Amino acid sequence: MTSATFKPIVYLKENCPFCLKVRLFLLESGLAPDVETRDFVSDSEHEKKIRAELQPHLDKVSFPAAQLEPGRYVTESDDIVAFFAAKAGRDPAGMTVYRNYVDGVFAMSMKLWKENQELKKAASVA
Ligand SMILES: N[C@@H](CCC(=O)N[C@@H](CS)C(=O)NCC(=O)O)C(=O)O
């Protein structure tokens, strides 16, 4: 398959906040129809198959993951968004739904997660 006919693939885990970032970007930018999305549920047989498929191409499998071009596999959500943003000529900073999610619910959940980790650590040494 050549780069001209290749349809990029994104691998998205259900309820993963990083995967939702990619999903929202693709929907709001209008690129979703040009990308093959492989959704899966955590701890499912489907996840096992997807992990086995990605394993040989990545140092460490995490989600979201994507095959952006033939043989070019990446994982970081920001890198995936940056690739598609450049392709579509869109600036994610100007996308209302995407920005609201990243700066709002997503940022808050990351902050709470970090605080929770620190509290657990403090509680375990006390
Ligand atoms: N910095 C990464 C973080 C991604 C991440 O932590 N994803 C979680 C799922 S929500 C993950 O893949 N955990 C390890 C695993 O499922 O094997 C990104 O922005 O893509």
CSV table of N, CA, C and O and ligand atoms in Angstrom, one decimal:
chain,number,residue,atom,x,y,z
A,1,MET,N,0.8,-1.2,0.0
A,1,MET,CA,0.0,0.0,0.0
A,1,MET,C,0.9,1.3,0.0
A,1,MET,O,1.9,1.3,0.7
A,2,THR,N,0.5,2.2,-0.8
A,2,THR,CA,1.3,3.5,-0.9
A,2,THR,C,0.8,4.5,0.1
A,2,THR,O,-0.3,4.4,0.6
A,3,SER,N,1.6,5.5,0.3
A,3,SER,CA,1.1,6.6,1.2
A,3,SER,C,-0.1,7.3,0.7
A,3,SER,O,-1.0,7.8,1.4
A,4,ALA,N,-0.3,7.3,-0.7
A,4,ALA,CA,-1.4,8.0,-1.3
A,4,ALA,C,-2.7,7.3,-1.0
A,4,ALA,O,-3.7,7.9,-0.9
A,5,THR,N,-2.7,5.9,-0.9
A,5,THR,CA,-3.9,5.2,-0.7
A,5,THR,C,-4.2,4.8,0.7
A,5,THR,O,-5.2,4.3,1.1
A,6,PHE,N,-3.2,5.0,1.6
A,6,PHE,CA,-3.2,4.5,2.9
A,6,PHE,C,-4.2,5.4,3.8
A,6,PHE,O,-4.1,6.6,3.7
A,7,LYS,N,-5.0,4.7,4.5
A,7,LYS,CA,-5.9,5.4,5.5
A,7,LYS,C,-5.4,5.3,6.9
A,7,LYS,O,-5.2,4.1,7.3
A,8,PRO,N,-5.0,6.4,7.5
A,8,PRO,CA,-4.4,6.3,8.9
A,8,PRO,C,-5.4,5.5,9.8
A,8,PRO,O,-6.6,5.6,9.7
A,9,ILE,N,-4.8,4.8,10.8
A,9,ILE,CA,-5.5,4.1,11.7
A,9,ILE,C,-5.3,4.6,13.1
A,9,ILE,O,-4.1,4.8,13.5
A,10,VAL,N,-6.3,4.9,13.9
A,10,VAL,CA,-6.2,5.2,15.3
A,10,VAL,C,-6.8,4.1,16.2
A,10,VAL,O,-7.8,3.5,15.8
A,11,TYR,N,-6.1,3.8,17.3
A,11,TYR,CA,-6.5,2.7,18.2
A,11,TYR,C,-7.0,3.4,19.5
A,11,TYR,O,-6.1,4.1,20.2
A,12,LEU,N,-8.2,3.3,19.8
A,12,LEU,CA,-8.8,4.1,20.9
A,12,LEU,C,-9.4,3.2,22.0
A,12,LEU,O,-10.3,2.4,21.6
A,13,LYS,N,-9.0,3.4,23.2
A,13,LYS,CA,-9.6,2.6,24.3
A,13,LYS,C,-10.8,3.4,24.9
A,13,LYS,O,-10.7,4.6,25.1
A,14,GLU,N,-11.9,2.6,25.0
A,14,GLU,CA,-13.1,3.3,25.5
A,14,GLU,C,-12.9,3.9,26.9
A,14,GLU,O,-12.2,3.2,27.8
A,15,ASN,N,-13.4,5.1,27.1
A,15,ASN,CA,-13.3,5.8,28.4
A,15,ASN,C,-11.9,6.2,28.8
A,15,ASN,O,-11.7,6.7,29.9
A,16,CYS,N,-10.9,6.2,27.9
A,16,CYS,CA,-9.6,6.7,28.1
A,16,CYS,C,-9.6,8.2,27.8
A,16,CYS,O,-9.9,8.6,26.7
A,17,PRO,N,-9.2,9.0,28.8
A,17,PRO,CA,-9.3,10.5,28.6
A,17,PRO,C,-8.3,11.0,27.5
A,17,PRO,O,-8.6,12.0,26.8
A,18,PHE,N,-7.2,10.3,27.3
A,18,PHE,CA,-6.3,10.7,26.2
A,18,PHE,C,-6.8,10.3,24.9
A,18,PHE,O,-6.7,11.0,23.9
A,19,CYS,N,-7.5,9.2,24.8
A,19,CYS,CA,-8.2,8.7,23.6
A,19,CYS,C,-9.3,9.7,23.2
A,19,CYS,O,-9.5,9.9,22.0
A,20,LEU,N,-10.0,10.1,24.2
A,20,LEU,CA,-11.1,11.1,23.9
A,20,LEU,C,-10.6,12.4,23.3
A,20,LEU,O,-11.3,13.0,22.4
A,21,LYS,N,-9.4,12.8,23.7
A,21,LYS,CA,-8.8,14.0,23.1
A,21,LYS,C,-8.7,13.8,21.6
A,21,LYS,O,-9.1,14.6,20.8
A,22,VAL,N,-8.1,12.6,21.2
A,22,VAL,CA,-7.9,12.4,19.8
A,22,VAL,C,-9.3,12.3,19.1
A,22,VAL,O,-9.5,12.8,18.0
A,23,ARG,N,-10.2,11.6,19.7
A,23,ARG,CA,-11.5,11.3,19.1
A,23,ARG,C,-12.2,12.7,18.8
A,23,ARG,O,-12.8,12.9,17.8
A,24,LEU,N,-12.2,13.6,19.8
A,24,LEU,CA,-12.8,14.9,19.7
A,24,LEU,C,-12.2,15.7,18.6
A,24,LEU,O,-12.8,16.4,17.8
A,25,PHE,N,-10.8,15.6,18.5
A,25,PHE,CA,-10.1,16.4,17.5
A,25,PHE,C,-10.6,15.9,16.1
A,25,PHE,O,-10.9,16.7,15.2
A,26,LEU,N,-10.6,14.6,15.9
A,26,LEU,CA,-11.0,14.0,14.6
A,26,LEU,C,-12.4,14.4,14.2
A,26,LEU,O,-12.7,14.8,13.1
A,27,LEU,N,-13.3,14.4,15.2
A,27,LEU,CA,-14.7,14.7,14.9
A,27,LEU,C,-14.9,16.2,14.6
A,27,LEU,O,-15.5,16.6,13.6
A,28,GLU,N,-14.3,17.0,15.4
A,28,GLU,CA,-14.5,18.5,15.3
A,28,GLU,C,-13.8,19.0,14.0
A,28,GLU,O,-14.2,20.0,13.4
A,29,SER,N,-12.6,18.4,13.7
A,29,SER,CA,-11.9,18.9,12.5
A,29,SER,C,-12.5,18.3,11.2
A,29,SER,O,-12.2,18.8,10.1
A,30,GLY,N,-13.4,17.4,11.3
A,30,GLY,CA,-14.1,16.8,10.1
A,30,GLY,C,-13.2,15.7,9.5
A,30,GLY,O,-13.6,15.2,8.4
A,31,LEU,N,-12.1,15.3,10.1
A,31,LEU,CA,-11.2,14.3,9.6
A,31,LEU,C,-11.7,12.9,9.9
A,31,LEU,O,-11.1,11.9,9.3
A,32,ALA,N,-12.6,12.7,10.8
A,32,ALA,CA,-13.0,11.3,11.2
A,32,ALA,C,-13.2,10.4,10.0
A,32,ALA,O,-12.8,9.2,10.1
A,33,PRO,N,-13.9,10.8,9.0
A,33,PRO,CA,-14.2,9.8,7.9
A,33,PRO,C,-12.9,9.4,7.1
A,33,PRO,O,-12.9,8.4,6.4
A,34,ASP,N,-11.9,10.2,7.2
A,34,ASP,CA,-10.6,9.9,6.5
A,34,ASP,C,-9.7,9.0,7.4
A,34,ASP,O,-8.5,8.7,6.9
A,35,VAL,N,-10.1,8.6,8.6
A,35,VAL,CA,-9.3,7.9,9.5
A,35,VAL,C,-10.0,6.6,9.9
A,35,VAL,O,-11.2,6.7,10.2
A,36,GLU,N,-9.3,5.5,9.9
A,36,GLU,CA,-10.0,4.3,10.4
A,36,GLU,C,-9.8,4.2,11.9
A,36,GLU,O,-8.7,4.3,12.5
A,37,THR,N,-10.9,4.1,12.7
A,37,THR,CA,-10.8,4.1,14.1
A,37,THR,C,-11.1,2.7,14.6
A,37,THR,O,-12.1,2.1,14.3
A,38,ARG,N,-10.1,2.2,15.4
A,38,ARG,CA,-10.3,0.8,16.0
A,38,ARG,C,-10.6,1.0,17.5
A,38,ARG,O,-9.6,1.3,18.2
A,39,ASP,N,-11.8,0.9,17.9
A,39,ASP,CA,-12.2,1.1,19.3
A,39,ASP,C,-12.2,-0.2,20.0
A,39,ASP,O,-12.6,-1.2,19.4
A,40,PHE,N,-11.8,-0.2,21.2
A,40,PHE,CA,-11.9,-1.4,22.0
A,40,PHE,C,-12.2,-1.1,23.5
A,40,PHE,O,-12.0,0.0,23.9
A,41,VAL,N,-12.7,-2.1,24.1
A,41,VAL,CA,-13.0,-2.0,25.6
A,41,VAL,C,-11.9,-2.6,26.4
A,41,VAL,O,-11.3,-3.6,26.0
A,42,SER,N,-11.6,-2.0,27.5
A,42,SER,CA,-10.5,-2.4,28.3
A,42,SER,C,-10.7,-3.9,28.8
A,42,SER,O,-11.8,-4.3,29.1
A,43,ASP,N,-9.6,-4.6,28.9
A,43,ASP,CA,-9.6,-6.0,29.4
A,43,ASP,C,-10.5,-6.9,28.5
A,43,ASP,O,-11.1,-7.9,29.1
A,44,SER,N,-10.6,-6.7,27.3
A,44,SER,CA,-11.4,-7.5,26.4
A,44,SER,C,-10.4,-8.4,25.5
A,44,SER,O,-9.2,-8.1,25.4
A,45,GLU,N,-11.0,-9.4,24.8
A,45,GLU,CA,-10.2,-10.2,23.8
A,45,GLU,C,-9.7,-9.3,22.7
A,45,GLU,O,-8.6,-9.4,22.2
A,46,HIS,N,-10.6,-8.3,22.3
A,46,HIS,CA,-10.2,-7.4,21.3
A,46,HIS,C,-9.0,-6.6,21.7
A,46,HIS,O,-8.1,-6.3,20.8
A,47,GLU,N,-8.9,-6.1,22.9
A,47,GLU,CA,-7.7,-5.4,23.4
A,47,GLU,C,-6.5,-6.3,23.2
A,47,GLU,O,-5.4,-5.8,22.8
A,48,LYS,N,-6.6,-7.6,23.6
A,48,LYS,CA,-5.4,-8.5,23.5
A,48,LYS,C,-4.9,-8.5,22.0
A,48,LYS,O,-3.7,-8.5,21.8
A,49,LYS,N,-5.9,-8.6,21.1
A,49,LYS,CA,-5.5,-8.7,19.7
A,49,LYS,C,-4.8,-7.4,19.2
A,49,LYS,O,-3.8,-7.4,18.5
A,50,ILE,N,-5.4,-6.3,19.6
A,50,ILE,CA,-4.8,-5.0,19.2
A,50,ILE,C,-3.4,-4.8,19.8
A,50,ILE,O,-2.5,-4.4,19.2
A,51,ARG,N,-3.3,-5.2,21.1
A,51,ARG,CA,-1.9,-5.1,21.7
A,51,ARG,C,-0.9,-6.0,21.0
A,51,ARG,O,0.2,-5.6,20.7
A,52,ALA,N,-1.3,-7.2,20.6
A,52,ALA,CA,-0.4,-8.1,19.8
A,52,ALA,C,-0.1,-7.5,18.5
A,52,ALA,O,1.1,-7.6,18.0
A,53,GLU,N,-1.0,-6.8,17.9
A,53,GLU,CA,-0.8,-6.2,16.6
A,53,GLU,C,0.2,-5.0,16.7
A,53,GLU,O,1.1,-4.9,15.8
A,54,LEU,N,0.1,-4.3,17.8
A,54,LEU,CA,0.9,-3.1,17.9
A,54,LEU,C,2.3,-3.4,18.5
A,54,LEU,O,3.3,-2.7,18.2
A,55,GLN,N,2.4,-4.4,19.3
A,55,GLN,CA,3.6,-4.7,20.1
A,55,GLN,C,4.9,-4.7,19.2
A,55,GLN,O,5.9,-4.0,19.6
A,56,PRO,N,4.9,-5.3,18.0
A,56,PRO,CA,6.2,-5.3,17.3
A,56,PRO,C,6.6,-4.0,16.8
A,56,PRO,O,7.8,-3.8,16.4
A,57,HIS,N,5.7,-3.0,16.8
A,57,HIS,CA,6.0,-1.7,16.2
A,57,HIS,C,6.3,-0.6,17.2
A,57,HIS,O,6.7,0.5,16.8
A,58,LEU,N,6.1,-0.9,18.5
A,58,LEU,CA,6.3,0.2,19.5
A,58,LEU,C,7.2,-0.3,20.6
A,58,LEU,O,7.1,-1.5,21.0
A,59,ASP,N,7.9,0.6,21.2
A,59,ASP,CA,8.8,0.2,22.4
A,59,ASP,C,7.8,-0.2,23.5
A,59,ASP,O,8.0,-1.1,24.2
A,60,LYS,N,6.8,0.7,23.7
A,60,LYS,CA,5.8,0.4,24.8
A,60,LYS,C,4.4,0.7,24.2
A,60,LYS,O,4.2,1.8,23.7
A,61,VAL,N,3.5,-0.2,24.3
A,61,VAL,CA,2.2,0.0,23.8
A,61,VAL,C,1.4,0.8,24.9
A,61,VAL,O,1.4,0.5,26.1
A,62,SER,N,0.8,1.9,24.4
A,62,SER,CA,-0.1,2.7,25.3
A,62,SER,C,-1.2,3.3,24.3
A,62,SER,O,-1.0,3.2,23.1
A,63,PHE,N,-2.2,3.8,24.9
A,63,PHE,CA,-3.3,4.3,24.1
A,63,PHE,C,-3.7,5.8,24.4
A,63,PHE,O,-3.6,6.1,25.6
A,64,PRO,N,-4.0,6.6,23.4
A,64,PRO,CA,-4.2,6.2,22.0
A,64,PRO,C,-2.9,5.8,21.3
A,64,PRO,O,-1.8,6.2,21.7
A,65,ALA,N,-3.0,5.0,20.3
A,65,ALA,CA,-1.9,4.7,19.4
A,65,ALA,C,-2.4,4.9,18.0
A,65,ALA,O,-3.7,5.0,17.8
A,66,ALA,N,-1.5,5.0,17.1
A,66,ALA,CA,-1.9,5.3,15.7
A,66,ALA,C,-0.8,4.8,14.7
A,66,ALA,O,0.3,4.8,15.0
A,67,GLN,N,-1.3,4.4,13.5
A,67,GLN,CA,-0.4,4.2,12.4
A,67,GLN,C,-0.7,5.3,11.5
A,67,GLN,O,-1.7,5.3,10.8
A,68,LEU,N,0.2,6.3,11.5
A,68,LEU,CA,-0.1,7.6,10.7
A,68,LEU,C,0.2,7.4,9.3
A,68,LEU,O,-0.6,8.0,8.4
A,69,GLU,N,1.2,6.7,9.0
A,69,GLU,CA,1.6,6.4,7.6
A,69,GLU,C,2.0,5.0,7.6
A,69,GLU,O,2.3,4.4,8.6
A,70,PRO,N,2.2,4.3,6.4
A,70,PRO,CA,2.5,2.9,6.4
A,70,PRO,C,3.8,2.7,7.2
A,70,PRO,O,4.9,3.3,6.9
A,71,GLY,N,3.7,1.9,8.3
A,71,GLY,CA,4.9,1.6,9.1
A,71,GLY,C,5.2,2.6,10.1
A,71,GLY,O,6.2,2.4,10.9
A,72,ARG,N,4.5,3.7,10.2
A,72,ARG,CA,4.9,4.8,11.1
A,72,ARG,C,3.9,4.8,12.3
A,72,ARG,O,2.8,5.3,12.2
A,73,TYR,N,4.3,4.1,13.4
A,73,TYR,CA,3.4,4.0,14.5
A,73,TYR,C,3.8,4.9,15.6
A,73,TYR,O,5.0,5.1,15.9
A,74,VAL,N,2.8,5.6,16.3
A,74,VAL,CA,3.1,6.5,17.4
A,74,VAL,C,2.1,6.3,18.5
A,74,VAL,O,1.1,5.7,18.3
A,75,THR,N,2.4,6.8,19.7
A,75,THR,CA,1.5,6.7,20.8
A,75,THR,C,1.0,8.0,21.4
A,75,THR,O,-0.2,8.2,21.6
A,76,GLU,N,1.8,9.0,21.6
A,76,GLU,CA,1.4,10.2,22.3
A,76,GLU,C,0.2,10.9,21.7
A,76,GLU,O,0.2,11.2,20.5
A,77,SER,N,-0.8,11.2,22.6
A,77,SER,CA,-2.0,11.8,22.0
A,77,SER,C,-1.7,13.2,21.4
A,77,SER,O,-2.3,13.5,20.3
A,78,ASP,N,-0.8,13.9,22.0
A,78,ASP,CA,-0.5,15.3,21.4
A,78,ASP,C,0.2,15.1,20.1
A,78,ASP,O,0.0,16.0,19.2
A,79,ASP,N,1.0,14.1,19.9
A,79,ASP,CA,1.7,13.9,18.6
A,79,ASP,C,0.7,13.5,17.6
A,79,ASP,O,0.8,13.9,16.4
A,80,ILE,N,-0.3,12.7,18.0
A,80,ILE,CA,-1.3,12.2,17.0
A,80,ILE,C,-2.2,13.4,16.6
A,80,ILE,O,-2.4,13.6,15.4
A,81,VAL,N,-2.6,14.2,17.5
A,81,VAL,CA,-3.4,15.4,17.2
A,81,VAL,C,-2.5,16.4,16.3
A,81,VAL,O,-3.1,16.9,15.3
A,82,ALA,N,-1.3,16.5,16.6
A,82,ALA,CA,-0.4,17.5,15.9
A,82,ALA,C,-0.3,17.0,14.4
A,82,ALA,O,-0.4,17.8,13.5
A,83,PHE,N,-0.2,15.7,14.2
A,83,PHE,CA,0.0,15.2,12.9
A,83,PHE,C,-1.3,15.5,12.0
A,83,PHE,O,-1.2,16.0,10.9
A,84,PHE,N,-2.5,15.2,12.6
A,84,PHE,CA,-3.7,15.4,11.9
A,84,PHE,C,-4.0,16.9,11.7
A,84,PHE,O,-4.6,17.3,10.7
A,85,ALA,N,-3.7,17.7,12.7
A,85,ALA,CA,-3.9,19.1,12.6
A,85,ALA,C,-3.1,19.7,11.5
A,85,ALA,O,-3.6,20.5,10.7
A,86,ALA,N,-1.8,19.3,11.3
A,86,ALA,CA,-1.0,19.7,10.2
A,86,ALA,C,-1.6,19.3,8.9
A,86,ALA,O,-1.7,20.0,7.9
A,87,LYS,N,-2.1,18.0,8.9
A,87,LYS,CA,-2.6,17.5,7.6
A,87,LYS,C,-3.9,18.2,7.2
A,87,LYS,O,-4.1,18.5,6.0
A,88,ALA,N,-4.7,18.6,8.2
A,88,ALA,CA,-6.0,19.3,7.9
A,88,ALA,C,-5.8,20.8,7.8
A,88,ALA,O,-6.8,21.5,7.4
A,89,GLY,N,-4.6,21.3,8.2
A,89,GLY,CA,-4.4,22.7,8.2
A,89,GLY,C,-5.3,23.4,9.2
A,89,GLY,O,-5.8,24.5,9.1
A,90,ARG,N,-5.5,22.7,10.4
A,90,ARG,CA,-6.3,23.2,11.4
A,90,ARG,C,-5.5,23.5,12.7
A,90,ARG,O,-4.6,22.8,13.0
A,91,ASP,N,-5.8,24.6,13.4
A,91,ASP,CA,-5.1,24.9,14.6
A,91,ASP,C,-6.0,24.4,15.8
A,91,ASP,O,-7.1,25.0,16.0
A,92,PRO,N,-5.6,23.4,16.5
A,92,PRO,CA,-6.4,22.9,17.6
A,92,PRO,C,-6.8,24.0,18.6
A,92,PRO,O,-7.9,23.9,19.3
A,93,ALA,N,-5.9,25.0,18.8
A,93,ALA,CA,-6.2,26.1,19.7
A,93,ALA,C,-7.5,26.8,19.4
A,93,ALA,O,-8.1,27.5,20.2
A,94,GLY,N,-7.9,26.8,18.1
A,94,GLY,CA,-9.1,27.5,17.7
A,94,GLY,C,-10.3,26.6,17.6
A,94,GLY,O,-11.4,27.0,17.1
A,95,MET,N,-10.2,25.4,18.1
A,95,MET,CA,-11.4,24.4,18.0
A,95,MET,C,-12.1,24.4,19.4
A,95,MET,O,-11.6,23.9,20.4
A,96,THR,N,-13.3,24.9,19.4
A,96,THR,CA,-14.0,25.1,20.6
A,96,THR,C,-14.2,23.9,21.5
A,96,THR,O,-13.9,23.9,22.7
A,97,VAL,N,-14.8,22.8,20.9
A,97,VAL,CA,-15.1,21.6,21.7
A,97,VAL,C,-13.8,21.0,22.2
A,97,VAL,O,-13.6,20.6,23.4
A,98,TYR,N,-12.8,20.8,21.3
A,98,TYR,CA,-11.5,20.2,21.7
A,98,TYR,C,-10.9,21.0,22.8
A,98,TYR,O,-10.4,20.5,23.8
A,99,ARG,N,-10.8,22.3,22.6
A,99,ARG,CA,-10.1,23.2,23.6
A,99,ARG,C,-10.9,23.1,25.0
A,99,ARG,O,-10.3,23.1,26.0
A,100,ASN,N,-12.2,23.1,24.9
A,100,ASN,CA,-13.0,23.1,26.2
A,100,ASN,C,-12.7,21.8,26.9
A,100,ASN,O,-12.6,21.8,28.1
A,101,TYR,N,-12.6,20.7,26.2
A,101,TYR,CA,-12.3,19.4,26.8
A,101,TYR,C,-10.8,19.4,27.4
A,101,TYR,O,-10.6,19.1,28.6
A,102,VAL,N,-9.9,19.8,26.6
A,102,VAL,CA,-8.4,19.7,27.0
A,102,VAL,C,-8.2,20.6,28.2
A,102,VAL,O,-7.5,20.3,29.1
A,103,ASP,N,-8.7,21.9,28.1
A,103,ASP,CA,-8.4,22.8,29.2
A,103,ASP,C,-9.3,22.7,30.4
A,103,ASP,O,-9.1,23.2,31.5
A,104,GLY,N,-10.5,22.0,30.2
A,104,GLY,CA,-11.5,21.8,31.2
A,104,GLY,C,-11.4,20.5,31.9
A,104,GLY,O,-10.6,20.2,32.7
A,105,VAL,N,-12.3,19.6,31.5
A,105,VAL,CA,-12.4,18.2,32.1
A,105,VAL,C,-11.1,17.5,32.1
A,105,VAL,O,-10.7,16.9,33.1
A,106,PHE,N,-10.4,17.5,31.0
A,106,PHE,CA,-9.2,16.7,30.9
A,106,PHE,C,-8.1,17.3,31.8
A,106,PHE,O,-7.5,16.5,32.6
A,107,ALA,N,-7.9,18.6,31.8
A,107,ALA,CA,-6.9,19.2,32.7
A,107,ALA,C,-7.3,18.9,34.2
A,107,ALA,O,-6.4,18.6,35.0
A,108,MET,N,-8.5,19.0,34.5
A,108,MET,CA,-9.0,18.8,35.9
A,108,MET,C,-8.8,17.3,36.3
A,108,MET,O,-8.3,17.1,37.4
A,109,SER,N,-9.1,16.4,35.4
A,109,SER,CA,-8.9,15.0,35.8
A,109,SER,C,-7.4,14.6,36.0
A,109,SER,O,-7.1,13.9,36.8
A,110,MET,N,-6.5,15.3,35.2
A,110,MET,CA,-5.1,15.0,35.3
A,110,MET,C,-4.6,15.6,36.7
A,110,MET,O,-3.8,15.0,37.4
A,111,LYS,N,-5.2,16.8,37.0
A,111,LYS,CA,-4.8,17.4,38.3
A,111,LYS,C,-5.2,16.6,39.5
A,111,LYS,O,-4.5,16.3,40.4
A,112,LEU,N,-6.5,16.1,39.4
A,112,LEU,CA,-7.0,15.3,40.5
A,112,LEU,C,-6.3,13.9,40.6
A,112,LEU,O,-6.0,13.4,41.7
A,113,TRP,N,-5.9,13.4,39.4
A,113,TRP,CA,-5.2,12.1,39.5
A,113,TRP,C,-3.8,12.3,40.1
A,113,TRP,O,-3.4,11.5,41.0
A,114,LYS,N,-3.1,13.4,39.8
A,114,LYS,CA,-1.8,13.6,40.4
A,114,LYS,C,-1.9,13.8,41.9
A,114,LYS,O,-1.2,13.3,42.7
A,115,GLU,N,-2.9,14.7,42.3
A,115,GLU,CA,-3.2,14.9,43.7
A,115,GLU,C,-3.4,13.6,44.5
A,115,GLU,O,-3.0,13.4,45.6
A,116,ASN,N,-4.3,12.8,43.8
A,116,ASN,CA,-4.6,11.5,44.4
A,116,ASN,C,-3.4,10.6,44.7
A,116,ASN,O,-3.2,10.0,45.7
A,117,GLN,N,-2.5,10.6,43.6
A,117,GLN,CA,-1.2,9.8,43.7
A,117,GLN,C,-0.4,10.3,44.9
A,117,GLN,O,0.1,9.5,45.7
A,118,GLU,N,-0.3,11.7,45.0
A,118,GLU,CA,0.5,12.2,46.1
A,118,GLU,C,-0.1,11.9,47.5
A,118,GLU,O,0.6,11.6,48.4
A,119,LEU,N,-1.4,12.0,47.6
A,119,LEU,CA,-2.1,11.7,48.8
A,119,LEU,C,-1.9,10.3,49.2
A,119,LEU,O,-1.6,10.0,50.4
A,120,LYS,N,-2.0,9.4,48.2
A,120,LYS,CA,-1.8,7.9,48.5
A,120,LYS,C,-0.4,7.7,49.0
A,120,LYS,O,-0.2,6.9,50.0
A,121,LYS,N,0.6,8.4,48.4
A,121,LYS,CA,2.0,8.2,48.7
A,121,LYS,C,2.2,8.7,50.2
A,121,LYS,O,2.8,8.0,51.0
A,122,ALA,N,1.7,9.9,50.4
A,122,ALA,CA,1.8,10.5,51.8
A,122,ALA,C,1.2,9.6,52.8
A,122,ALA,O,1.7,9.4,53.9
A,123,ALA,N,0.0,9.0,52.5
A,123,ALA,CA,-0.7,8.2,53.4
A,123,ALA,C,0.0,6.9,53.7
A,123,ALA,O,0.0,6.4,54.8
A,124,SER,N,0.8,6.4,52.7
A,124,SER,CA,1.5,5.1,52.9
A,124,SER,C,2.7,5.2,53.7
A,124,SER,O,3.2,4.2,54.3
A,125,VAL,N,3.3,6.4,53.8
A,125,VAL,CA,4.6,6.6,54.6
A,125,VAL,C,4.2,7.1,56.0
A,125,VAL,O,5.1,7.1,56.8
A,126,ALA,N,3.0,7.6,56.2
A,126,ALA,CA,2.7,8.2,57.4
A,126,ALA,C,2.6,7.2,58.6
A,126,ALA,O,2.4,6.0,58.3
B,1,LIG,N1,1.0,10.7,27.5
B,1,LIG,C1,0.2,9.7,26.9
B,1,LIG,C2,-0.6,9.0,28.1
B,1,LIG,C3,-1.5,7.9,27.6
B,1,LIG,C4,-2.0,7.0,28.7
B,1,LIG,O1,-1.5,7.0,29.8
B,1,LIG,N2,-2.9,6.1,28.3
B,1,LIG,C5,-3.3,5.0,29.2
B,1,LIG,C6,-4.7,4.7,29.0
B,1,LIG,S1,-5.8,6.0,29.6
B,1,LIG,C7,-2.5,3.8,28.9
B,1,LIG,O2,-2.3,3.5,27.7
B,1,LIG,N3,-2.0,3.0,29.9
B,1,LIG,C8,-1.2,1.9,29.7
B,1,LIG,C9,-1.9,0.7,29.0
B,1,LIG,O3,-3.1,0.7,28.9
B,1,LIG,O4,-1.1,-0.2,28.7
B,1,LIG,C10,-0.7,10.3,25.9
B,1,LIG,O5,-1.0,11.5,26.0
B,1,LIG,O6,-1.1,9.6,24.9
